[in-house]
Amino acid sequence: MPPATGIERLDAIPKDHPCLWGELEVRDAQEADLRSWNDVTVLPTHTRRGEPRWWRRGSYGVFDAAGRHVRTLSDMRGERHCCHPRPRLADNPFNSDRVERHDVVLYGGTLYAAFGHLVLDSGRAYQLLREHRQNDLPIWFHDATPHRHPGSILKLGLVQAWLKQLGLRKRARLIRRPLVARELISSGALYNDRGYASRALRPACAAALKPRLRNRLLALPPPQRRLVYLSRHKLQGGSTLYPQEAELVEQLAGMRHVDVICPEDLSFEEKLGLYRRYAVIAGFPQACMGLKLFVPGEQLARQVMFVSGPRSLSSTWINIDRAVGWGDAYVHCDAGFAPIVADDPSQPFQRTNPFDPQPVLQAIRHLTSS
């Protein structure tokens, strides 16, 4: 595309870009292959009272036959060790009277209540589905934040809806008691938010949807519309607020070949279908953009992300694009001054990043005319 449009390739972003947040790395697919561990112990979530940091408020994990923590089966988020236990089994709270014993445990990792992390951090379960979809063994999960939903994360509507897309609603189990297994089957992480993406991520995600849903998506006709803009202007909270987006949406609504959609108004299947119904999907970075990984087929919508201000472009998106090779894009539309609020967790949005709407409009006009 001509440089005058401001549209640049994601995979070519410089490490010193002012909007970039996180590290850039792609890992070999073999590092995320399924593996088995023998004679393991799996500890349920233990809550550390008084701990202010959510990623340290609970601890759980898998321990090998020698009682050592299997770190590859615990999550990282950037440099944060999410709910990692102490390195030795003997140093962790462990009620041996409540142990459940199993011959085989299929371990799917952690379920998160936030949309983006629910979808992208469940890669271990997707790997399991590639080889174990047809058997009836349960897939076991940890819950990182039981204090937020003590009834069970499996009862949350968002989680139930996503497990339904995978065909896992009846097989998913939550680890509430210590498990001892002759064999545990799982994989390392396929993705680390703001850290890396594995080349195994796309194949695992592409195989994760239940077959009937995959077939329905494949049966959709070629794109009938040119571009859809995914708007965040109705959101009441989140990581970043773009204050002029509502006014931008009013201008976009009057443009030919442009549809404006709020993803929260759509079902999972409708969101997935966008990638086969449109030639281009544009918008400020948001969690539902990760759904492209799951849509079958090669001819999928190209994503164009608008970025403005510090930490407005997580390295997650670049790592995924480099791992898959899609050639998605971004447009820098910085307003030229600092964000109003930076990383204030007490507010509905952690930060507020103004942007210049003109590069957005220029890019969309180009994308709908080419």
Tab-separated table of C-alpha atoms in Angstrom:
chain	number	residue	atom	x	y	z
A	1	MET	CA	0.000	0.000	0.000
A	2	PRO	CA	1.297	3.527	-0.690
A	3	PRO	CA	3.063	5.074	2.340
A	4	ALA	CA	0.849	8.190	2.070
A	5	THR	CA	-2.083	6.221	3.529
A	6	GLY	CA	-0.222	5.726	6.812
A	7	ILE	CA	-0.921	1.977	6.677
A	8	GLU	CA	2.107	-0.020	7.812
A	9	ARG	CA	2.694	-3.754	8.213
A	10	LEU	CA	2.464	-5.043	11.775
A	11	ASP	CA	5.336	-7.455	11.292
A	12	ALA	CA	7.673	-4.580	10.356
A	13	ILE	CA	7.025	-2.397	13.397
A	14	PRO	CA	10.228	-1.001	14.949
A	15	LYS	CA	11.084	-1.989	18.528
A	16	ASP	CA	11.221	1.688	19.547
A	17	HIS	CA	7.729	2.571	18.267
A	18	PRO	CA	6.147	4.899	20.882
A	19	CYS	CA	2.913	2.869	21.025
A	20	LEU	CA	4.496	-0.560	21.424
A	21	TRP	CA	4.057	-2.384	24.740
A	22	GLY	CA	5.905	-5.632	25.427
A	23	GLU	CA	8.546	-7.911	23.965
A	24	LEU	CA	8.783	-9.264	20.421
A	25	GLU	CA	9.400	-13.004	20.043
A	26	VAL	CA	8.147	-15.969	17.997
A	27	ARG	CA	8.838	-19.494	19.257
A	28	ASP	CA	9.122	-22.768	17.368
A	29	ALA	CA	6.008	-24.917	17.256
A	30	GLN	CA	7.808	-27.920	18.749
A	31	GLU	CA	8.112	-26.154	22.111
A	32	ALA	CA	4.310	-26.372	22.459
A	33	ASP	CA	3.905	-30.041	21.479
A	34	LEU	CA	1.819	-32.259	23.737
A	35	ARG	CA	3.887	-34.034	26.376
A	36	SER	CA	3.182	-36.456	29.200
A	37	TRP	CA	4.405	-36.411	32.802
A	38	ASN	CA	4.199	-39.486	35.032
A	39	ASP	CA	3.215	-39.685	38.702
A	40	VAL	CA	2.270	-36.019	39.050
A	41	THR	CA	0.444	-34.064	41.736
A	42	VAL	CA	-1.828	-31.156	40.758
A	43	LEU	CA	-2.659	-28.646	43.480
A	44	PRO	CA	-5.910	-26.664	43.395
A	45	THR	CA	-6.005	-22.894	43.852
A	46	HIS	CA	-4.842	-21.685	47.253
A	47	THR	CA	-5.798	-18.094	48.102
A	48	ARG	CA	-3.194	-15.872	49.718
A	49	ARG	CA	-5.153	-13.480	51.920
A	50	GLY	CA	-4.121	-9.845	51.961
A	51	GLU	CA	-2.159	-10.058	48.709
A	52	PRO	CA	-3.001	-6.925	46.623
A	53	ARG	CA	-1.588	-8.190	43.319
A	54	TRP	CA	-4.119	-10.404	41.515
A	55	TRP	CA	-1.441	-12.557	39.883
A	56	ARG	CA	-0.064	-13.466	43.330
A	57	ARG	CA	-3.416	-13.690	45.151
A	58	GLY	CA	-3.748	-17.364	44.303
A	59	SER	CA	-1.264	-20.164	43.772
A	60	TYR	CA	-1.587	-23.566	42.090
A	61	GLY	CA	0.372	-25.819	39.794
A	62	VAL	CA	1.569	-29.205	38.622
A	63	PHE	CA	4.425	-31.067	40.349
A	64	ASP	CA	6.446	-33.930	38.880
A	65	ALA	CA	7.292	-37.259	40.488
A	66	ALA	CA	10.191	-35.636	42.369
A	67	GLY	CA	7.902	-32.947	43.813
A	68	ARG	CA	9.235	-30.121	41.608
A	69	HIS	CA	6.990	-27.464	40.100
A	70	VAL	CA	6.545	-27.959	36.343
A	71	ARG	CA	7.007	-24.321	35.351
A	72	THR	CA	6.115	-24.880	31.705
A	73	LEU	CA	2.526	-25.648	32.811
A	74	SER	CA	2.121	-22.339	34.658
A	75	ASP	CA	1.312	-19.042	32.963
A	76	MET	CA	3.286	-15.854	32.474
A	77	ARG	CA	1.876	-12.471	31.520
A	78	GLY	CA	4.740	-10.297	30.464
A	79	GLU	CA	7.145	-10.736	33.381
A	80	ARG	CA	4.398	-11.622	35.847
A	81	HIS	CA	4.371	-15.164	37.226
A	82	CYS	CA	0.631	-15.826	37.262
A	83	CYS	CA	-0.342	-17.813	40.377
A	84	HIS	CA	2.926	-19.767	40.488
A	85	PRO	CA	3.283	-21.965	43.579
A	86	ARG	CA	6.436	-22.443	45.640
A	87	PRO	CA	9.009	-24.537	43.730
A	88	ARG	CA	8.723	-27.639	45.945
A	89	LEU	CA	5.498	-29.548	46.567
A	90	ALA	CA	6.382	-29.982	50.253
A	91	ASP	CA	6.429	-26.189	50.739
A	92	ASN	CA	2.860	-25.676	49.480
A	93	PRO	CA	-0.441	-26.156	51.367
A	94	PHE	CA	-1.547	-29.700	50.560
A	95	ASN	CA	-4.354	-31.687	52.195
A	96	SER	CA	-3.553	-35.338	51.438
A	97	ASP	CA	-6.946	-36.446	52.813
A	98	ARG	CA	-8.745	-34.780	49.893
A	99	VAL	CA	-6.702	-36.287	47.058
A	100	GLU	CA	-8.436	-37.605	43.917
A	101	ARG	CA	-6.552	-40.286	41.987
A	102	HIS	CA	-6.688	-40.666	38.210
A	103	ASP	CA	-4.962	-42.841	35.647
A	104	VAL	CA	-4.880	-40.045	33.037
A	105	VAL	CA	-5.417	-36.292	33.444
A	106	LEU	CA	-5.801	-34.043	30.393
A	107	TYR	CA	-4.692	-30.638	31.687
A	108	GLY	CA	-6.056	-27.603	29.848
A	109	GLY	CA	-4.332	-24.905	31.913
A	110	THR	CA	-6.120	-21.885	33.382
A	111	LEU	CA	-9.524	-20.423	32.595
A	112	TYR	CA	-9.738	-16.630	32.825
A	113	ALA	CA	-12.905	-14.567	33.150
A	114	ALA	CA	-11.671	-11.766	30.825
A	115	PHE	CA	-12.573	-12.226	27.146
A	116	GLY	CA	-9.116	-11.866	25.635
A	117	HIS	CA	-7.341	-14.074	28.144
A	118	LEU	CA	-10.093	-16.686	28.054
A	119	VAL	CA	-9.658	-16.984	24.290
A	120	LEU	CA	-5.875	-16.673	23.926
A	121	ASP	CA	-4.540	-18.214	27.149
A	122	SER	CA	-6.399	-21.524	26.710
A	123	GLY	CA	-3.970	-22.883	24.116
A	124	ARG	CA	-3.200	-26.031	26.094
A	125	ALA	CA	-6.843	-27.073	25.742
A	126	TYR	CA	-6.724	-26.394	21.998
A	127	GLN	CA	-3.676	-28.621	21.645
A	128	LEU	CA	-5.480	-31.380	23.545
A	129	LEU	CA	-8.496	-31.127	21.250
A	130	ARG	CA	-6.323	-31.833	18.214
A	131	GLU	CA	-5.640	-35.367	19.486
A	132	HIS	CA	-8.287	-36.016	22.128
A	133	ARG	CA	-11.518	-34.565	20.722
A	134	GLN	CA	-13.164	-37.938	20.161
A	135	ASN	CA	-12.586	-39.506	23.577
A	136	ASP	CA	-14.717	-38.790	26.635
A	137	LEU	CA	-11.971	-37.964	29.127
A	138	PRO	CA	-12.592	-34.679	30.953
A	139	ILE	CA	-10.257	-31.742	30.427
A	140	TRP	CA	-9.204	-30.215	33.732
A	141	PHE	CA	-8.679	-26.484	34.349
A	142	HIS	CA	-7.522	-24.165	37.104
A	143	ASP	CA	-9.328	-20.943	38.027
A	144	ALA	CA	-6.911	-18.051	38.593
A	145	THR	CA	-9.357	-15.829	40.489
A	146	PRO	CA	-11.851	-17.876	42.552
A	147	HIS	CA	-12.307	-14.922	44.924
A	148	ARG	CA	-14.038	-13.012	42.109
A	149	HIS	CA	-16.534	-15.762	41.238
A	150	PRO	CA	-16.690	-18.224	44.142
A	151	GLY	CA	-19.601	-20.147	42.614
A	152	SER	CA	-17.347	-21.451	39.793
A	153	ILE	CA	-15.875	-19.850	36.730
A	154	LEU	CA	-17.566	-22.610	34.702
A	155	LYS	CA	-20.941	-21.016	35.476
A	156	LEU	CA	-20.061	-17.617	33.984
A	157	GLY	CA	-22.012	-16.911	30.803
A	158	LEU	CA	-18.927	-15.814	28.859
A	159	VAL	CA	-17.016	-18.966	29.796
A	160	GLN	CA	-19.963	-21.231	29.041
A	161	ALA	CA	-20.458	-19.582	25.654
A	162	TRP	CA	-16.800	-20.036	24.678
A	163	LEU	CA	-16.645	-23.652	25.839
A	164	LYS	CA	-19.746	-24.287	23.737
A	165	GLN	CA	-17.907	-23.087	20.606
A	166	LEU	CA	-15.173	-25.602	21.400
A	167	GLY	CA	-17.554	-28.474	22.176
A	168	LEU	CA	-16.184	-28.594	25.737
A	169	ARG	CA	-19.110	-27.632	27.972
A	170	LYS	CA	-19.684	-31.223	29.104
A	171	ARG	CA	-16.003	-32.179	29.374
A	172	ALA	CA	-14.601	-29.179	31.271
A	173	ARG	CA	-13.797	-29.792	34.935
A	174	LEU	CA	-12.452	-27.410	37.569
A	175	ILE	CA	-9.610	-28.536	39.841
A	176	ARG	CA	-10.969	-28.093	43.359
A	177	ARG	CA	-9.052	-30.860	45.154
A	178	PRO	CA	-5.490	-32.189	44.804
A	179	LEU	CA	-5.176	-34.612	41.895
A	180	VAL	CA	-2.652	-37.434	41.706
A	181	ALA	CA	-2.274	-38.927	38.240
A	182	ARG	CA	-0.229	-41.755	36.784
A	183	GLU	CA	-0.023	-39.700	33.592
A	184	LEU	CA	-0.751	-36.041	32.879
A	185	ILE	CA	-0.943	-34.838	29.268
A	186	SER	CA	-0.623	-31.167	28.364
A	187	SER	CA	1.674	-28.675	26.631
A	188	GLY	CA	3.643	-25.546	27.279
A	189	ALA	CA	2.008	-22.178	26.673
A	190	LEU	CA	1.311	-21.301	23.034
A	191	TYR	CA	1.226	-17.615	23.865
A	192	ASN	CA	2.423	-15.200	26.529
A	193	ASP	CA	0.650	-11.851	26.634
A	194	ARG	CA	3.195	-9.147	25.708
A	195	GLY	CA	5.874	-11.848	25.613
A	196	TYR	CA	5.767	-14.264	22.673
A	197	ALA	CA	3.595	-16.330	20.346
A	198	SER	CA	4.260	-19.875	19.172
A	199	ARG	CA	4.022	-20.979	15.563
A	200	ALA	CA	1.773	-23.715	16.991
A	201	LEU	CA	-0.860	-21.173	18.029
A	202	ARG	CA	-2.696	-20.824	14.704
A	203	PRO	CA	-2.879	-24.593	13.943
A	204	ALA	CA	-4.155	-25.296	17.458
A	205	CYS	CA	-6.758	-22.518	17.359
A	206	ALA	CA	-7.867	-23.440	13.837
A	207	ALA	CA	-8.593	-26.990	15.044
A	208	ALA	CA	-10.240	-25.926	18.319
A	209	LEU	CA	-13.771	-25.045	17.192
A	210	LYS	CA	-16.278	-27.877	17.172
A	211	PRO	CA	-16.633	-29.401	13.690
A	212	ARG	CA	-20.211	-28.228	13.049
A	213	LEU	CA	-19.254	-24.632	13.750
A	214	ARG	CA	-16.177	-24.895	11.535
A	215	ASN	CA	-18.342	-26.199	8.700
A	216	ARG	CA	-20.852	-23.365	9.094
A	217	LEU	CA	-18.084	-20.798	8.937
A	218	LEU	CA	-16.542	-22.447	5.867
A	219	ALA	CA	-19.937	-22.389	4.157
A	220	LEU	CA	-20.226	-18.583	4.395
A	221	PRO	CA	-20.111	-16.866	0.977
A	222	PRO	CA	-17.184	-14.652	-0.085
A	223	PRO	CA	-17.109	-11.142	1.413
A	224	GLN	CA	-20.165	-9.121	0.468
A	225	ARG	CA	-18.985	-5.939	2.190
A	226	ARG	CA	-15.631	-4.173	2.039
A	227	LEU	CA	-14.897	-3.011	5.604
A	228	VAL	CA	-16.240	-3.293	9.134
A	229	TYR	CA	-15.094	-0.955	11.884
A	230	LEU	CA	-15.114	-2.542	15.363
A	231	SER	CA	-16.083	0.240	17.730
A	232	ARG	CA	-15.239	0.395	21.438
A	233	HIS	CA	-17.242	3.561	22.106
A	234	LYS	CA	-19.976	1.800	24.127
A	235	LEU	CA	-17.565	0.149	26.567
A	236	GLN	CA	-17.847	1.293	30.185
A	237	GLY	CA	-14.393	0.149	31.257
A	238	GLY	CA	-11.195	-1.530	30.147
A	239	SER	CA	-7.549	-0.822	29.499
A	240	THR	CA	-7.722	2.240	27.211
A	241	LEU	CA	-10.359	4.868	26.423
A	242	TYR	CA	-10.160	6.695	23.085
A	243	PRO	CA	-12.280	9.762	23.889
A	244	GLN	CA	-13.119	10.907	20.351
A	245	GLU	CA	-14.265	7.508	19.124
A	246	ALA	CA	-18.003	8.254	19.385
A	247	GLU	CA	-17.562	11.269	17.083
A	248	LEU	CA	-15.453	9.173	14.713
A	249	VAL	CA	-18.204	6.559	14.548
A	250	GLU	CA	-20.692	9.240	13.462
A	251	GLN	CA	-18.452	10.132	10.522
A	252	LEU	CA	-17.874	6.506	9.581
A	253	ALA	CA	-21.610	5.775	9.617
A	254	GLY	CA	-22.040	8.039	6.616
A	255	MET	CA	-19.312	6.414	4.502
A	256	ARG	CA	-20.056	3.958	1.712
A	257	HIS	CA	-18.857	0.379	2.031
A	258	VAL	CA	-18.270	0.799	5.793
A	259	ASP	CA	-20.242	-0.947	8.527
A	260	VAL	CA	-19.816	-0.015	12.194
A	261	ILE	CA	-20.272	-2.816	14.720
A	262	CYS	CA	-19.848	-3.032	18.509
A	263	PRO	CA	-18.480	-6.553	19.104
A	264	GLU	CA	-20.215	-6.858	22.475
A	265	ASP	CA	-23.540	-6.858	20.591
A	266	LEU	CA	-22.617	-10.039	18.686
A	267	SER	CA	-22.504	-13.711	19.621
A	268	PHE	CA	-19.240	-15.654	19.385
A	269	GLU	CA	-20.326	-17.198	16.094
A	270	GLU	CA	-21.241	-13.808	14.641
A	271	LYS	CA	-17.856	-12.371	15.665
A	272	LEU	CA	-16.048	-15.310	14.074
A	273	GLY	CA	-18.108	-14.915	10.913
A	274	LEU	CA	-16.907	-11.332	10.428
A	275	TYR	CA	-13.561	-12.650	9.190
A	276	ARG	CA	-15.243	-14.373	6.272
A	277	ARG	CA	-17.936	-11.760	5.580
A	278	TYR	CA	-15.615	-8.743	5.201
A	279	ALA	CA	-12.437	-8.001	3.303
A	280	VAL	CA	-11.072	-5.677	6.018
A	281	ILE	CA	-11.642	-5.466	9.773
A	282	ALA	CA	-10.452	-2.189	11.310
A	283	GLY	CA	-10.465	-0.655	14.762
A	284	PHE	CA	-8.416	0.137	17.829
A	285	PRO	CA	-6.795	-3.031	19.271
A	286	GLN	CA	-9.298	-5.101	21.238
A	287	ALA	CA	-9.692	-8.613	22.557
A	288	CYS	CA	-12.107	-9.906	19.915
A	289	MET	CA	-9.422	-9.419	17.249
A	290	GLY	CA	-7.837	-12.595	18.590
A	291	LEU	CA	-10.753	-14.596	17.172
A	292	LYS	CA	-9.188	-14.438	13.718
A	293	LEU	CA	-6.913	-17.280	14.854
A	294	PHE	CA	-9.893	-19.639	15.083
A	295	VAL	CA	-11.611	-18.971	11.766
A	296	PRO	CA	-11.040	-21.753	9.200
A	297	GLY	CA	-9.808	-21.040	5.703
A	298	GLU	CA	-7.006	-19.031	4.158
A	299	GLN	CA	-8.880	-16.046	2.701
A	300	LEU	CA	-9.700	-14.124	5.873
A	301	ALA	CA	-10.251	-10.419	6.445
A	302	ARG	CA	-7.129	-8.326	6.808
A	303	GLN	CA	-6.986	-6.537	10.153
A	304	VAL	CA	-5.928	-2.900	10.408
A	305	MET	CA	-5.330	-1.580	13.932
A	306	PHE	CA	-5.300	2.101	14.886
A	307	VAL	CA	-2.876	3.055	17.644
A	308	SER	CA	-2.307	6.238	19.608
A	309	GLY	CA	-0.302	6.908	22.728
A	310	PRO	CA	1.812	4.751	25.022
A	311	ARG	CA	0.836	1.096	25.497
A	312	SER	CA	-1.874	1.284	22.843
A	313	LEU	CA	-0.380	-1.573	20.803
A	314	SER	CA	0.410	-4.737	22.742
A	315	SER	CA	3.268	-6.749	21.282
A	316	THR	CA	0.820	-9.672	21.359
A	317	TRP	CA	-0.598	-8.569	18.002
A	318	ILE	CA	2.810	-8.304	16.358
A	319	ASN	CA	3.948	-11.660	17.740
A	320	ILE	CA	0.784	-13.355	16.475
A	321	ASP	CA	1.114	-11.769	13.034
A	322	ARG	CA	4.762	-12.798	12.759
A	323	ALA	CA	3.970	-16.342	13.916
A	324	VAL	CA	1.130	-16.746	11.398
A	325	GLY	CA	2.314	-14.555	8.502
A	326	TRP	CA	-0.963	-12.771	7.815
A	327	GLY	CA	0.469	-9.386	6.882
A	328	ASP	CA	-2.009	-7.426	9.010
A	329	ALA	CA	-1.429	-3.711	9.510
A	330	TYR	CA	-1.533	-0.705	11.825
A	331	VAL	CA	-2.007	3.045	11.473
A	332	HIS	CA	-0.326	5.474	13.868
A	333	CYS	CA	-2.825	8.259	14.640
A	334	ASP	CA	-1.213	9.901	17.648
A	335	ALA	CA	-2.664	13.255	18.714
A	336	GLY	CA	0.757	14.583	19.598
A	337	PHE	CA	0.394	14.889	23.373
A	338	ALA	CA	0.508	12.662	26.420
A	339	PRO	CA	-2.438	10.552	27.617
A	340	ILE	CA	-4.790	12.213	30.089
A	341	VAL	CA	-4.576	9.334	32.560
A	342	ALA	CA	-1.800	6.737	32.644
A	343	ASP	CA	-2.277	3.359	34.344
A	344	ASP	CA	-4.748	4.257	37.081
A	345	PRO	CA	-6.462	0.976	38.111
A	346	SER	CA	-8.974	2.847	40.284
A	347	GLN	CA	-10.670	4.298	37.186
A	348	PRO	CA	-13.064	2.498	34.783
A	349	PHE	CA	-10.347	2.837	32.125
A	350	GLN	CA	-6.715	2.518	33.166
A	351	ARG	CA	-5.674	5.245	30.739
A	352	THR	CA	-7.185	7.697	28.273
A	353	ASN	CA	-5.400	8.139	24.953
A	354	PRO	CA	-6.556	10.909	22.596
A	355	PHE	CA	-6.040	10.374	18.876
A	356	ASP	CA	-6.104	12.292	15.618
A	357	PRO	CA	-9.145	11.104	13.605
A	358	GLN	CA	-7.763	12.277	10.252
A	359	PRO	CA	-5.279	9.392	9.734
A	360	VAL	CA	-8.090	6.974	10.626
A	361	LEU	CA	-10.463	8.475	8.077
A	362	GLN	CA	-7.730	8.665	5.437
A	363	ALA	CA	-6.831	5.013	5.901
A	364	ILE	CA	-10.459	3.852	5.795
A	365	ARG	CA	-11.157	5.841	2.622
A	366	HIS	CA	-8.150	4.163	1.002
A	367	LEU	CA	-9.150	0.700	2.210
A	368	THR	CA	-12.693	1.046	0.855
A	369	SER	CA	-11.614	2.415	-2.515
A	370	SER	CA	-8.774	0.022	-3.331
